[in-house]
Amino acid sequence: MSSSQDGQTPLIPTSTLPLAPGPFNDPTEGQPADPPLSTEIPSYRSAITPPMSGPPPATHTQSTPMHLRVSSSRSLYMHKRSDLNKFLTTELKNLVVSVDVESFLQFAGLHDLWSGESWQEIIQSLSDDSDLQALKQEWINASPELSQYEPFCLWVESLLSRIQSLKEWRRKIRFTPLGNQEMRCTPGYADGDQVADTESRFKPDAACVPDGVEKLEEWWQVLVPIEFKTKGGAQQPTQAPRSTSTHVSTCESECPSSFHKSRSKRSTSSRQKDSSSGRPKKKKIRTEDLTHRVESSTPHEPDPSVQPLHKPTCDDIQLARYAMETLAAVGDRTHVFGLAVNNQDIALWYFDRCGAIRSTPLDVYDTKGFEAFIKFLSALMDVEDYALGFNPFFAPSKPGLRRDLCEIRVDIKDQPGQRLKLSKVLDRRTGIVGRATLVYRAEFEVTGVEEKKGSVVLKSSWQHHTRRSEYHVLRELHQDRTADRHIVRVHAGWEQENTSAAYRRAVFGAAASIIRHDRALRHTVLEYLHPITKLSEPGHIPYIGWSVLKAIQFLNTKSWYHRDISISNMGFAYEPCKGVLVKLLDFDLSKQHSSGSDTPHWTGTLPFMAVGLLQDPKSEHVLGYDLEALIWCLLWIVRVYDDGKPTVTKHDDHPLRHWFRDYSSLETLATLKLSYLQSARIEPFTNKFYEGLDAQMADLAWTWVAPSTGWQNIPPSLRPPAKNGAYDMIYRGDCAGRLQTWMEEKGWDRPKRLCSCSAHYSEN
């Protein structure tokens, strides 16, 4: 995550290239959890009857099966269809729980509304209505799939008009067929600034929207996405089979071929063409799109006997795509409901950061199934915004949908009279499962004080509930007064009440034992740091390298590893003396030296990850991994950037394209990166702008990789076991001292220009 970059943030996984599957990091990592917080929750209605008594069940903290998370910070259009199917299928593997419809509907807390003879009379009258029956029959008889959308929505609209006449509801809604209508996906930053090349288009089947939406064009307008299933398709088993394999088949291998013949023409090939010209679109790819961030964990196979698990079908994955874009549209959406329609069967879906809950399919020809569907419609109209996934912490002054959070003011917890005015989105990343980070630039405001304290960053992220928060990590590190020279300052931090998955599963009557990695929403207020690429002069590179080296060494003295050294996690602050301080930020993946060493610690941003870590992802993290990541960052800047701006936009022209020739093999990637380092004295290591640094950058690369050359003359059978990858020699001994000595010999420890106080580097 980058909380420093102002519209230039490198984005995480979504590119045209396939990503390597990998394990996800252990949520606890041997670190103590934060102090427990209150479990009170704002009611969904003014008088809600809790579905379950007592506190939420204890959280199950075992880790999840191996898989790579998918982000929607860039649109799904940038992926191949087969890649998306694989990613999202893996994302939801063993994380979709089936519950009965009545348990699912507990989320609404509308038992009083639904009880009594009057409600049954309403259901009976709707069921007996001949006009409604005719509309329903027209929908069910419609074929092919595309022709179902409008009849279904007409039937639901007629139901809604009858229901809405019964009482005063909190909101009015409508169902609208979309079919071939394209909707813009993840169109960029919410303050209106378009991120280059992020806009793309999707064609969902239908959607539930507020009645006031006149022209449906973007995902932020959607309340509930709807996916129509293929008629006559093979039904997937509700109970997931027990298996120890981490292989996940793509949807193409699981679904009938007829599905792909019809849907691929509509949703895949049509997206390949520009709507105005009919010609294939040229996919523009920025160099930032290649900065994939990776986390890992120990594989774990859940016990299916605890709770029924559902194996997602192709149509389920399609619905998950739509839910993912709905979550991403504003950024702070906590969860999304969805509908999967298959003939007269309708399954209710709920997606959040810990997976999904699916109701058993309800048959609208059956009295109980029809009543359950009417209950769901009434819930959509009568529950509070919070129950539909709109974060109460970011509640706007006016009710209803909002496109962004800009200009909203939020109070800082436990700091009376202090609040933040949100001004600009710096980063927005989401997924069906994952951290889903939202970063805003904001201004401090103090009640009764006209003068502002200055710019800060508000970072909201879904973190592992049992893992120490970034706020607590930074607060501990800043007990040393020298920390301010090396790492970002932290002003405040808290966990939003009642956001844990254990609480949410309890609302649906689902046991907490099915939660594989419980997450909760945490807010952190941090110092605003400028993007490191704005220190763009050739003379800045040595200063950046030396400053980050000292920051890594500072963390090491405090027994901490950063574990995600990347360009986006470096920034700089201006000092009053007009000097600059380069600092590290984003400590979400950091770990103490003493924390759990018996679990994999494969973390980082792919282009900057050490060769040894790629060779052995299960190895325990060592200091050398962070140091090598720093070297890759410096090489990336001098190869990719020109005066702070990327020099290329197409992957084929990328100077470091050989790093990403084979995403499917981490070993291949490691070999390519090692070869790149070893060619330092043959190939140039900078572009024209940084040409004066070329000799030093080549020497830096060779100095770092030189110890590994000793392995080349030793037969593999005679080599000792490598604890940290096949190139363990690089990380042995005092590798930090070796790098520091090199920098001192090259004068990197001496700023080229000093500020007025002679203590900092002067930018000017």
mmCIF file of C-alpha atoms in Angstrom, residues 53-298:
data_model
loop_
_atom_site.group_PDB
_atom_site.id
_atom_site.type_symbol
_atom_site.label_atom_id
_atom_site.label_comp_id
_atom_site.label_asym_id
_atom_site.label_seq_id
_atom_site.Cartn_x
_atom_site.Cartn_y
_atom_site.Cartn_z
ATOM 1 C CA SER A 53 -27.795 -13.639 22.165
ATOM 2 C CA GLY A 54 -24.450 -13.189 23.801
ATOM 3 C CA PRO A 55 -21.167 -11.989 22.320
ATOM 4 C CA PRO A 56 -19.940 -13.180 18.938
ATOM 5 C CA PRO A 57 -18.271 -16.606 18.963
ATOM 6 C CA ALA A 58 -14.528 -16.828 19.252
ATOM 7 C CA THR A 59 -12.616 -16.320 16.041
ATOM 8 C CA HIS A 60 -11.012 -19.206 14.206
ATOM 9 C CA THR A 61 -7.512 -17.993 13.377
ATOM 10 C CA GLN A 62 -6.130 -20.782 11.243
ATOM 11 C CA SER A 63 -4.810 -19.681 7.913
ATOM 12 C CA THR A 64 -6.288 -20.169 4.486
ATOM 13 C CA PRO A 65 -5.506 -22.374 1.507
ATOM 14 C CA MET A 66 -2.742 -21.247 -0.826
ATOM 15 C CA HIS A 67 -3.825 -18.593 -3.256
ATOM 16 C CA LEU A 68 -3.026 -15.162 -4.587
ATOM 17 C CA ARG A 69 -5.354 -12.321 -3.789
ATOM 18 C CA VAL A 70 -6.935 -10.314 -6.575
ATOM 19 C CA SER A 71 -7.226 -6.558 -6.379
ATOM 20 C CA SER A 72 -9.685 -4.345 -8.144
ATOM 21 C CA SER A 73 -7.617 -1.184 -7.965
ATOM 22 C CA ARG A 74 -7.363 -1.737 -11.684
ATOM 23 C CA SER A 75 -10.304 -2.940 -13.673
ATOM 24 C CA LEU A 76 -10.953 -6.593 -14.301
ATOM 25 C CA TYR A 77 -10.891 -5.866 -18.031
ATOM 26 C CA MET A 78 -7.112 -5.965 -17.862
ATOM 27 C CA HIS A 79 -7.188 -9.700 -17.102
ATOM 28 C CA LYS A 80 -7.837 -12.576 -19.428
ATOM 29 C CA ARG A 81 -11.104 -14.353 -18.784
ATOM 30 C CA SER A 82 -9.396 -17.612 -17.810
ATOM 31 C CA ASP A 83 -7.112 -15.771 -15.379
ATOM 32 C CA LEU A 84 -10.029 -14.074 -13.661
ATOM 33 C CA ASN A 85 -11.928 -17.315 -13.325
ATOM 34 C CA LYS A 86 -8.913 -18.958 -11.738
ATOM 35 C CA PHE A 87 -8.159 -16.048 -9.400
ATOM 36 C CA LEU A 88 -11.691 -15.576 -8.125
ATOM 37 C CA THR A 89 -12.356 -19.303 -7.872
ATOM 38 C CA THR A 90 -9.219 -19.606 -5.767
ATOM 39 C CA GLU A 91 -10.160 -16.496 -3.830
ATOM 40 C CA LEU A 92 -13.410 -18.070 -2.704
ATOM 41 C CA LYS A 93 -12.273 -21.666 -2.374
ATOM 42 C CA ASN A 94 -13.449 -23.023 1.005
ATOM 43 C CA LEU A 95 -14.711 -19.539 1.879
ATOM 44 C CA VAL A 96 -18.317 -19.776 0.638
ATOM 45 C CA VAL A 97 -20.703 -20.989 3.328
ATOM 46 C CA SER A 98 -24.235 -22.201 2.649
ATOM 47 C CA VAL A 99 -26.984 -21.383 5.136
ATOM 48 C CA ASP A 100 -30.723 -21.862 4.981
ATOM 49 C CA VAL A 101 -32.762 -18.919 3.754
ATOM 50 C CA GLU A 102 -34.255 -18.061 7.140
ATOM 51 C CA SER A 103 -30.771 -17.849 8.683
ATOM 52 C CA PHE A 104 -29.606 -15.673 5.807
ATOM 53 C CA LEU A 105 -32.503 -13.243 6.311
ATOM 54 C CA GLN A 106 -31.550 -12.692 9.950
ATOM 55 C CA PHE A 107 -29.225 -9.918 8.776
ATOM 56 C CA ALA A 108 -32.254 -7.643 8.364
ATOM 57 C CA GLY A 109 -33.732 -7.929 11.845
ATOM 58 C CA LEU A 110 -37.243 -7.415 10.453
ATOM 59 C CA HIS A 111 -38.955 -10.200 12.365
ATOM 60 C CA ASP A 112 -41.701 -7.937 13.680
ATOM 61 C CA LEU A 113 -42.523 -6.781 10.159
ATOM 62 C CA TRP A 114 -42.683 -10.316 8.821
ATOM 63 C CA SER A 115 -44.736 -11.848 11.635
ATOM 64 C CA GLY A 116 -48.484 -11.884 12.030
ATOM 65 C CA GLU A 117 -51.514 -12.648 9.923
ATOM 66 C CA SER A 118 -51.338 -9.413 7.935
ATOM 67 C CA TRP A 119 -47.987 -10.405 6.457
ATOM 68 C CA GLN A 120 -49.295 -13.814 5.455
ATOM 69 C CA GLU A 121 -52.278 -12.178 3.809
ATOM 70 C CA ILE A 122 -49.914 -9.982 1.794
ATOM 71 C CA ILE A 123 -47.913 -13.002 0.662
ATOM 72 C CA GLN A 124 -51.063 -14.863 -0.284
ATOM 73 C CA SER A 125 -52.455 -11.947 -2.276
ATOM 74 C CA LEU A 126 -49.175 -11.543 -4.189
ATOM 75 C CA SER A 127 -49.022 -15.254 -4.833
ATOM 76 C CA ASP A 128 -52.604 -15.382 -6.153
ATOM 77 C CA ASP A 129 -52.367 -12.313 -8.368
ATOM 78 C CA SER A 130 -52.903 -13.469 -11.955
ATOM 79 C CA ASP A 131 -50.973 -10.582 -13.497
ATOM 80 C CA LEU A 132 -47.947 -11.339 -11.329
ATOM 81 C CA GLN A 133 -48.213 -15.014 -12.161
ATOM 82 C CA ALA A 134 -48.232 -14.215 -15.871
ATOM 83 C CA LEU A 135 -45.149 -11.987 -15.555
ATOM 84 C CA LYS A 136 -43.330 -14.658 -13.567
ATOM 85 C CA GLN A 137 -44.191 -17.301 -16.134
ATOM 86 C CA GLU A 138 -42.957 -15.095 -18.958
ATOM 87 C CA TRP A 139 -39.590 -14.757 -17.220
ATOM 88 C CA ILE A 140 -39.238 -18.454 -16.478
ATOM 89 C CA ASN A 141 -40.193 -19.460 -20.012
ATOM 90 C CA ALA A 142 -37.771 -16.985 -21.593
ATOM 91 C CA SER A 143 -34.863 -18.438 -23.527
ATOM 92 C CA PRO A 144 -31.991 -17.869 -24.167
ATOM 93 C CA GLU A 145 -30.519 -16.334 -21.020
ATOM 94 C CA LEU A 146 -30.351 -12.765 -22.339
ATOM 95 C CA SER A 147 -34.089 -12.687 -22.905
ATOM 96 C CA GLN A 148 -34.755 -13.430 -19.219
ATOM 97 C CA TYR A 149 -33.408 -10.154 -17.872
ATOM 98 C CA GLU A 150 -36.243 -7.806 -18.752
ATOM 99 C CA PRO A 151 -39.147 -10.177 -17.890
ATOM 100 C CA PHE A 152 -37.546 -10.936 -14.507
ATOM 101 C CA CYS A 153 -37.120 -7.246 -13.712
ATOM 102 C CA LEU A 154 -40.688 -6.480 -14.830
ATOM 103 C CA TRP A 155 -41.978 -9.173 -12.484
ATOM 104 C CA VAL A 156 -39.931 -7.834 -9.566
ATOM 105 C CA GLU A 157 -40.963 -4.248 -10.361
ATOM 106 C CA SER A 158 -44.595 -5.297 -10.146
ATOM 107 C CA LEU A 159 -43.929 -7.008 -6.823
ATOM 108 C CA LEU A 160 -42.171 -3.912 -5.508
ATOM 109 C CA SER A 161 -45.006 -1.602 -6.528
ATOM 110 C CA ARG A 162 -47.440 -3.739 -4.504
ATOM 111 C CA ILE A 163 -45.122 -3.982 -1.493
ATOM 112 C CA GLN A 164 -44.220 -0.292 -1.523
ATOM 113 C CA SER A 165 -47.882 0.668 -1.267
ATOM 114 C CA LEU A 166 -48.229 -1.127 2.082
ATOM 115 C CA LYS A 167 -46.226 1.251 4.293
ATOM 116 C CA GLU A 168 -43.615 3.988 4.410
ATOM 117 C CA TRP A 169 -40.255 2.425 3.581
ATOM 118 C CA ARG A 170 -36.761 3.713 4.247
ATOM 119 C CA ARG A 171 -35.915 3.704 0.523
ATOM 120 C CA LYS A 172 -37.454 2.898 -2.819
ATOM 121 C CA ILE A 173 -35.623 0.560 -5.136
ATOM 122 C CA ARG A 174 -36.008 -0.777 -8.625
ATOM 123 C CA PHE A 175 -34.607 -3.675 -10.618
ATOM 124 C CA THR A 176 -33.211 -2.799 -14.001
ATOM 125 C CA PRO A 177 -32.072 -5.162 -16.793
ATOM 126 C CA LEU A 178 -28.673 -4.344 -18.233
ATOM 127 C CA GLY A 179 -27.848 -7.122 -20.692
ATOM 128 C CA ASN A 180 -25.614 -5.507 -23.304
ATOM 129 C CA GLN A 181 -25.354 -2.166 -21.510
ATOM 130 C CA GLU A 182 -21.784 -1.418 -20.510
ATOM 131 C CA MET A 183 -20.970 -0.075 -17.067
ATOM 132 C CA ARG A 184 -17.714 1.653 -16.219
ATOM 133 C CA CYS A 185 -15.593 -0.335 -13.809
ATOM 134 C CA THR A 186 -13.333 1.172 -11.164
ATOM 135 C CA PRO A 187 -12.999 4.459 -13.052
ATOM 136 C CA GLY A 188 -10.114 5.843 -11.014
ATOM 137 C CA TYR A 189 -9.870 8.053 -7.987
ATOM 138 C CA ALA A 190 -13.101 9.091 -6.358
ATOM 139 C CA ASP A 191 -12.269 12.793 -6.333
ATOM 140 C CA GLY A 192 -12.728 12.920 -10.094
ATOM 141 C CA ASP A 193 -9.109 12.618 -11.163
ATOM 142 C CA GLN A 194 -8.937 9.822 -13.694
ATOM 143 C CA VAL A 195 -6.083 7.392 -13.254
ATOM 144 C CA ALA A 196 -4.522 6.831 -16.647
ATOM 145 C CA ASP A 197 -5.748 3.713 -18.431
ATOM 146 C CA THR A 198 -7.927 2.456 -15.575
ATOM 147 C CA GLU A 199 -11.340 2.824 -17.159
ATOM 148 C CA SER A 200 -12.921 -0.244 -18.676
ATOM 149 C CA ARG A 201 -16.422 -1.589 -19.150
ATOM 150 C CA PHE A 202 -18.456 -4.555 -17.980
ATOM 151 C CA LYS A 203 -21.828 -5.913 -19.050
ATOM 152 C CA PRO A 204 -23.642 -7.244 -15.977
ATOM 153 C CA ASP A 205 -26.975 -8.982 -16.353
ATOM 154 C CA ALA A 206 -29.141 -6.806 -14.086
ATOM 155 C CA ALA A 207 -28.909 -4.730 -10.923
ATOM 156 C CA CYS A 208 -30.953 -3.422 -8.030
ATOM 157 C CA VAL A 209 -30.559 0.341 -7.701
ATOM 158 C CA PRO A 210 -32.193 3.139 -5.700
ATOM 159 C CA ASP A 211 -35.281 4.471 -7.381
ATOM 160 C CA GLY A 212 -33.703 7.901 -7.847
ATOM 161 C CA VAL A 213 -30.980 6.635 -10.203
ATOM 162 C CA GLU A 214 -31.963 7.949 -13.609
ATOM 163 C CA LYS A 215 -29.074 6.799 -15.776
ATOM 164 C CA LEU A 216 -27.260 3.715 -14.565
ATOM 165 C CA GLU A 217 -23.662 3.893 -15.801
ATOM 166 C CA GLU A 218 -21.302 3.218 -12.915
ATOM 167 C CA TRP A 219 -20.938 0.657 -10.159
ATOM 168 C CA TRP A 220 -21.290 3.105 -7.280
ATOM 169 C CA GLN A 221 -24.983 3.344 -8.205
ATOM 170 C CA VAL A 222 -25.555 -0.393 -7.647
ATOM 171 C CA LEU A 223 -27.093 -1.773 -4.469
ATOM 172 C CA VAL A 224 -27.244 -5.436 -5.490
ATOM 173 C CA PRO A 225 -25.675 -6.978 -8.633
ATOM 174 C CA ILE A 226 -27.612 -9.816 -10.286
ATOM 175 C CA GLU A 227 -26.294 -12.748 -12.294
ATOM 176 C CA PHE A 228 -28.491 -15.074 -14.331
ATOM 177 C CA LYS A 229 -27.313 -18.646 -14.386
ATOM 178 C CA THR A 230 -27.189 -20.762 -17.494
ATOM 179 C CA LYS A 231 -30.400 -22.701 -17.932
ATOM 180 C CA GLY A 232 -29.974 -26.431 -17.698
ATOM 181 C CA GLY A 233 -26.396 -26.107 -16.453
ATOM 182 C CA ALA A 234 -24.906 -28.818 -14.314
ATOM 183 C CA GLN A 235 -25.413 -28.125 -10.629
ATOM 184 C CA GLN A 236 -22.332 -28.059 -8.472
ATOM 185 C CA PRO A 237 -22.326 -29.973 -5.182
ATOM 186 C CA THR A 238 -23.202 -27.934 -2.123
ATOM 187 C CA GLN A 239 -20.733 -29.826 0.038
ATOM 188 C CA ALA A 240 -17.112 -29.144 -0.853
ATOM 189 C CA PRO A 241 -15.021 -32.331 -0.987
ATOM 190 C CA ARG A 242 -12.141 -32.742 1.395
ATOM 191 C CA SER A 243 -8.831 -32.431 -0.412
ATOM 192 C CA THR A 244 -5.223 -31.662 0.376
ATOM 193 C CA SER A 245 -4.403 -30.384 -3.081
ATOM 194 C CA THR A 246 -3.850 -26.680 -3.623
ATOM 195 C CA HIS A 247 -4.615 -26.924 -7.336
ATOM 196 C CA VAL A 248 -7.688 -24.997 -8.405
ATOM 197 C CA SER A 249 -9.311 -25.734 -11.729
ATOM 198 C CA THR A 250 -10.470 -22.879 -13.857
ATOM 199 C CA CYS A 251 -14.161 -22.428 -14.364
ATOM 200 C CA GLU A 252 -13.795 -23.474 -17.967
ATOM 201 C CA SER A 253 -13.061 -27.023 -16.860
ATOM 202 C CA GLU A 254 -15.975 -27.153 -14.461
ATOM 203 C CA CYS A 255 -18.883 -25.780 -16.487
ATOM 204 C CA PRO A 256 -20.760 -27.043 -19.528
ATOM 205 C CA SER A 257 -19.295 -25.996 -22.843
ATOM 206 C CA SER A 258 -22.600 -24.452 -23.883
ATOM 207 C CA PHE A 259 -22.148 -21.871 -21.179
ATOM 208 C CA HIS A 260 -18.923 -20.621 -22.677
ATOM 209 C CA LYS A 261 -20.236 -20.579 -26.193
ATOM 210 C CA SER A 262 -23.038 -18.241 -25.227
ATOM 211 C CA ARG A 263 -21.471 -16.129 -22.504
ATOM 212 C CA SER A 264 -18.017 -15.743 -23.980
ATOM 213 C CA LYS A 265 -19.528 -14.176 -27.086
ATOM 214 C CA ARG A 266 -21.451 -11.743 -24.953
ATOM 215 C CA SER A 267 -19.031 -10.894 -22.153
ATOM 216 C CA THR A 268 -15.548 -11.654 -23.442
ATOM 217 C CA SER A 269 -15.325 -10.900 -27.124
ATOM 218 C CA SER A 270 -17.567 -7.877 -26.807
ATOM 219 C CA ARG A 271 -15.249 -6.393 -24.220
ATOM 220 C CA GLN A 272 -12.339 -6.735 -26.565
ATOM 221 C CA LYS A 273 -13.824 -4.168 -28.918
ATOM 222 C CA ASP A 274 -14.256 -0.463 -28.681
ATOM 223 C CA SER A 275 -17.960 0.318 -28.563
ATOM 224 C CA SER A 276 -17.633 3.133 -31.072
ATOM 225 C CA SER A 277 -15.359 1.600 -33.690
ATOM 226 C CA GLY A 278 -15.795 -2.140 -33.267
ATOM 227 C CA ARG A 279 -12.034 -2.529 -33.415
ATOM 228 C CA PRO A 280 -10.025 -4.285 -30.730
ATOM 229 C CA LYS A 281 -8.899 -1.955 -27.969
ATOM 230 C CA LYS A 282 -5.234 -1.351 -27.436
ATOM 231 C CA LYS A 283 -4.411 -2.216 -23.868
ATOM 232 C CA LYS A 284 -2.237 0.449 -22.314
ATOM 233 C CA ILE A 285 -0.158 -0.772 -19.449
ATOM 234 C CA ARG A 286 1.762 1.509 -17.179
ATOM 235 C CA THR A 287 4.965 0.377 -15.564
ATOM 236 C CA GLU A 288 3.246 0.766 -12.200
ATOM 237 C CA ASP A 289 0.879 -2.041 -13.151
ATOM 238 C CA LEU A 290 3.747 -4.493 -12.845
ATOM 239 C CA THR A 291 4.269 -3.884 -9.121
ATOM 240 C CA HIS A 292 2.399 -6.871 -7.779
ATOM 241 C CA ARG A 293 2.245 -7.196 -4.036
ATOM 242 C CA VAL A 294 2.306 -10.687 -2.575
ATOM 243 C CA GLU A 295 1.367 -12.165 0.779
ATOM 244 C CA SER A 296 1.458 -15.781 1.848
ATOM 245 C CA SER A 297 0.304 -18.250 4.485
ATOM 246 C CA THR A 298 0.274 -21.851 5.525
#
